[in-house]
C-alpha cells in the first residue's frame, strides 16, 4: 500500500477471532458468544464467516464457543470471576473460550492505586479509576481451573493488536496479555 493510500475501513479481526473461526469450521451457523465488542471488528468477521453472534444476555448453555479480546481486563477479582462464570453458563459443555487476560508483565502493571492484590486503577489517563486485573501464568491457570480446562496459554505483546481507540492519548507500549484457549468442563 502506498503512503498516499487511504487507510482500510476497518481494523483486521483479532488473531484469536481468526483462530476461533478456523476451529469452528465444522459447525457452520453455530452461535458464538462475544464479550466486549468494541468497534465490532470481530463481530464482522464472525458474521462474515456465517456464525450467529450472541451477547451475554444469552439464556442457558446455548453457545458453541465464546470470544473476548481485550475486554476481560477490568474489575475486581470477584467481578472478574462472576463474569467468567456467566460466560461458562452460556456455553455448551466442553465448548471453547478464546480470550485474552492481563499479564503482570504488562508495562502498566502496578501503576496507579492498588485496589486489591493484582488489581490496580490508573490515577490518570483514559482509564482513570477503572480497576484492572493482572495475572501471572500460574495465577490465571488457578483462577480458571475450577470451571475451565486450559488448552493453550501464551503471553503476547499486544501493542499492535489491542484496541487502539481505548488508548488514543497514550499509545500502548509493551502491553502484554495472555492469549488463552480453554474449554468448559463438562459438569
Ligand atoms: C479494548 S476494547 C476491545 C474490543 C474488541 N474485543 C477488540 O478486540 O477489538 C474492550 C471492549 O470491552 C468492553 N468491556 C469491557 N469490560 C466489559 C465487560 N465486563 N462486559 C462486557 N464488555 C466489556 C468495552 O466496552 C469495550 O467495548
Coordinates of C-alpha atoms and ligand atoms in Angstrom, one line a residue:
X1 CA 0.0 0.0 0.0
X2 CA 1.5 3.4 -0.9
X3 CA 1.8 6.1 1.8
X4 CA -0.9 8.1 0.0
X5 CA -3.5 5.2 0.0
X6 CA -6.5 5.8 2.2
X7 CA -6.5 3.6 5.4
X8 CA -8.5 0.4 5.3
X9 CA -12.1 1.0 6.6
X10 CA -11.8 -1.5 9.5
X11 CA -9.0 -2.9 11.6
X12 CA -8.4 -6.6 10.9
X13 CA -10.1 -9.1 13.2
X14 CA -8.2 -10.2 16.4
X15 CA -5.8 -13.2 15.9
X16 CA -8.0 -15.2 18.4
X17 CA -11.1 -14.4 16.3
X18 CA -9.4 -15.8 13.2
X19 CA -8.3 -18.9 15.2
X20 CA -11.8 -19.5 16.6
X21 CA -13.3 -19.1 13.1
X22 CA -10.9 -21.8 11.8
X23 CA -11.6 -24.1 14.8
X24 CA -15.4 -23.8 14.3
X25 CA -15.3 -24.6 10.6
X26 CA -17.2 -27.8 11.2
X27 CA -20.0 -26.0 12.9
X28 CA -21.5 -23.7 10.2
X29 CA -24.0 -21.3 11.6
X30 CA -23.0 -22.0 15.2
X31 CA -23.8 -19.4 17.9
X32 CA -20.7 -17.6 19.2
X33 CA -20.8 -15.5 22.4
X34 CA -18.8 -12.3 22.1
X35 CA -17.9 -10.3 25.2
X36 CA -16.6 -6.8 24.7
X37 CA -17.4 -5.9 21.1
X38 CA -15.6 -2.6 20.8
X39 CA -15.5 -1.4 17.2
X40 CA -17.1 -4.7 16.0
X41 CA -14.0 -5.9 14.1
X42 CA -14.5 -9.5 15.5
X43 CA -18.3 -9.4 15.2
X44 CA -18.0 -8.5 11.5
X45 CA -15.6 -11.4 10.9
X46 CA -17.8 -13.9 12.8
X47 CA -20.9 -12.9 10.8
X48 CA -19.0 -12.9 7.5
X49 CA -17.9 -16.5 8.3
X50 CA -21.6 -17.4 8.7
X51 CA -21.8 -17.6 12.5
X52 CA -24.5 -16.2 14.7
X53 CA -23.2 -13.8 17.3
X54 CA -24.7 -13.7 20.8
X55 CA -24.2 -11.4 23.8
X56 CA -24.2 -12.2 27.5
X57 CA -28.0 -11.9 27.5
X58 CA -28.0 -15.4 26.0
X59 CA -30.2 -17.7 28.2
X60 CA -28.8 -21.1 29.1
X61 CA -25.9 -23.1 27.6
X62 CA -26.7 -22.2 24.0
X63 CA -23.4 -21.0 22.6
X64 CA -20.9 -23.3 20.8
X65 CA -18.0 -21.0 21.6
X66 CA -17.0 -17.7 23.2
X67 CA -14.7 -14.9 22.2
X68 CA -13.4 -12.0 24.2
X69 CA -10.4 -10.0 23.0
X70 CA -9.0 -7.3 25.4
X71 CA -12.2 -7.0 27.4
X72 CA -11.8 -9.3 30.4
X73 CA -9.3 -6.9 31.9
X74 CA -11.4 -4.8 34.2
X75 CA -12.9 -5.2 37.7
X76 CA -12.0 -6.7 41.0
X77 CA -11.3 -10.4 41.3
X78 CA -14.9 -11.1 42.4
X79 CA -16.3 -9.1 39.4
X80 CA -14.0 -10.9 37.0
X81 CA -14.9 -14.3 38.5
X82 CA -18.6 -13.6 38.2
X83 CA -18.2 -12.5 34.5
X84 CA -16.2 -15.7 33.7
X85 CA -18.9 -17.8 35.4
X86 CA -21.6 -16.1 33.3
X87 CA -19.6 -16.9 30.2
X88 CA -19.3 -20.5 31.2
X89 CA -23.0 -20.8 31.9
X90 CA -23.8 -19.5 28.3
X91 CA -21.6 -22.3 26.7
X92 CA -22.4 -25.9 25.8
X93 CA -20.4 -28.3 27.9
X94 CA -16.9 -28.6 26.5
X95 CA -17.3 -25.5 24.3
X96 CA -14.2 -23.4 23.8
X97 CA -13.4 -19.9 25.1
X98 CA -10.8 -17.8 23.1
X99 CA -9.9 -14.9 25.3
X100 CA -7.1 -12.5 26.4
X101 CA -6.3 -11.6 30.0
X102 CA -4.0 -9.0 31.6
X103 CA -0.4 -10.1 32.5
X104 CA 1.7 -8.9 35.4
X105 CA 4.5 -8.5 32.8
X106 CA 2.5 -5.7 31.1
X107 CA 4.2 -2.3 31.3
X108 CA 1.0 -0.9 33.0
X109 CA 1.1 -3.5 35.8
X110 CA 1.1 -2.0 39.3
X111 CA 0.6 1.6 38.0
X112 CA -2.0 3.6 40.0
X113 CA -3.9 2.8 43.1
X114 CA -3.8 -0.8 44.4
X115 CA -7.5 -1.9 44.9
X116 CA -6.6 -5.4 46.0
X117 CA -3.7 -7.7 45.2
X118 CA -3.0 -7.7 41.4
X119 CA -5.8 -5.1 40.8
X120 CA -4.8 -1.5 40.1
X121 CA -6.7 1.6 39.0
X122 CA -4.9 4.3 37.0
X123 CA -4.7 7.7 38.6
X124 CA -4.6 9.5 35.2
X125 CA -5.2 8.8 31.5
X126 CA -8.0 7.4 29.5
X127 CA -9.0 4.7 32.1
X128 CA -8.7 6.7 35.3
X129 CA -10.2 5.0 38.3
X130 CA -11.0 1.8 36.3
X131 CA -9.8 -1.3 38.2
X132 CA -7.6 -3.6 36.0
X133 CA -6.8 -7.1 37.0
X134 CA -3.5 -8.8 36.2
X135 CA -2.3 -12.4 36.4
X136 CA 0.8 -14.5 36.5
X137 CA 0.5 -17.6 34.3
X138 CA 0.1 -19.8 37.4
X139 CA -2.5 -17.5 39.0
X140 CA -4.5 -17.4 35.7
X141 CA -4.4 -21.1 35.5
X142 CA -5.6 -21.4 39.1
X143 CA -8.3 -18.8 38.6
X144 CA -9.7 -20.7 35.6
X145 CA -9.1 -24.2 36.8
X146 CA -12.5 -25.0 38.5
X147 CA -14.7 -24.3 35.5
X148 CA -12.2 -24.5 32.6
X149 CA -9.7 -26.8 31.1
X150 CA -6.9 -24.8 29.6
X151 CA -5.9 -26.0 26.1
X152 CA -3.3 -23.3 25.3
X153 CA -1.9 -20.3 27.1
X154 CA 0.7 -17.9 25.7
X155 CA 1.9 -14.4 26.6
X156 CA 1.9 -11.9 23.7
X157 CA 2.9 -8.2 23.2
X158 CA -0.3 -6.6 22.1
X159 CA 0.7 -3.0 21.3
X160 CA -0.4 -3.5 17.7
X161 CA -3.3 -5.9 18.4
X162 CA -5.3 -4.4 21.3
X163 CA -7.9 -1.7 20.7
X164 CA -6.0 1.5 19.9
X165 CA -9.2 3.5 20.3
X166 CA -9.2 3.0 24.0
X167 CA -5.7 4.4 24.4
X168 CA -5.7 7.3 21.9
X169 CA -3.9 9.8 24.3
X170 CA -1.3 7.3 25.5
X171 CA -0.5 4.6 22.8
X172 CA 0.3 1.2 24.2
X173 CA 4.0 0.4 24.8
X174 CA 4.9 -3.1 25.9
X175 CA 1.3 -4.1 26.7
X176 CA 1.3 -7.9 27.4
X177 CA -1.7 -10.1 27.5
X178 CA -2.3 -13.8 28.0
X179 CA -3.9 -15.4 24.9
X180 CA -5.9 -18.4 26.3
X181 CA -7.9 -21.2 24.7
X182 CA -9.9 -23.0 27.3
X183 CA -12.9 -25.4 27.3
X184 CA -15.7 -25.5 29.8
X185 CA -15.5 -28.6 31.9
X186 CA -18.4 -30.9 31.3
X187 CA -20.5 -30.6 34.5
Ligands
LIG1 C1 -10.3 -2.6 24.3 S1 -12.0 -2.9 23.7 C2 -11.7 -4.4 22.7 C3 -12.8 -4.6 21.7 C4 -12.7 -5.8 20.8 N1 -13.0 -7.0 21.5 C5 -11.5 -5.8 20.0 O1 -10.6 -6.6 20.3 O2 -11.4 -5.1 19.1 C6 -12.8 -3.5 25.1 C7 -14.3 -3.6 25.0 O3 -14.8 -4.4 26.0 C8 -15.9 -3.8 26.6 N2 -16.0 -4.4 28.0 C9 -15.1 -4.1 29.0 N3 -15.5 -4.8 30.1 C10 -16.6 -5.5 29.8 C11 -17.5 -6.3 30.5 N4 -17.2 -6.6 31.8 N5 -18.5 -6.8 29.9 C12 -18.8 -6.5 28.6 N6 -18.0 -5.7 27.9 C13 -16.9 -5.2 28.4 C14 -15.7 -2.4 26.4 O4 -16.9 -1.6 26.5 C15 -15.1 -2.3 25.0 O5 -16.1 -2.4 24.0

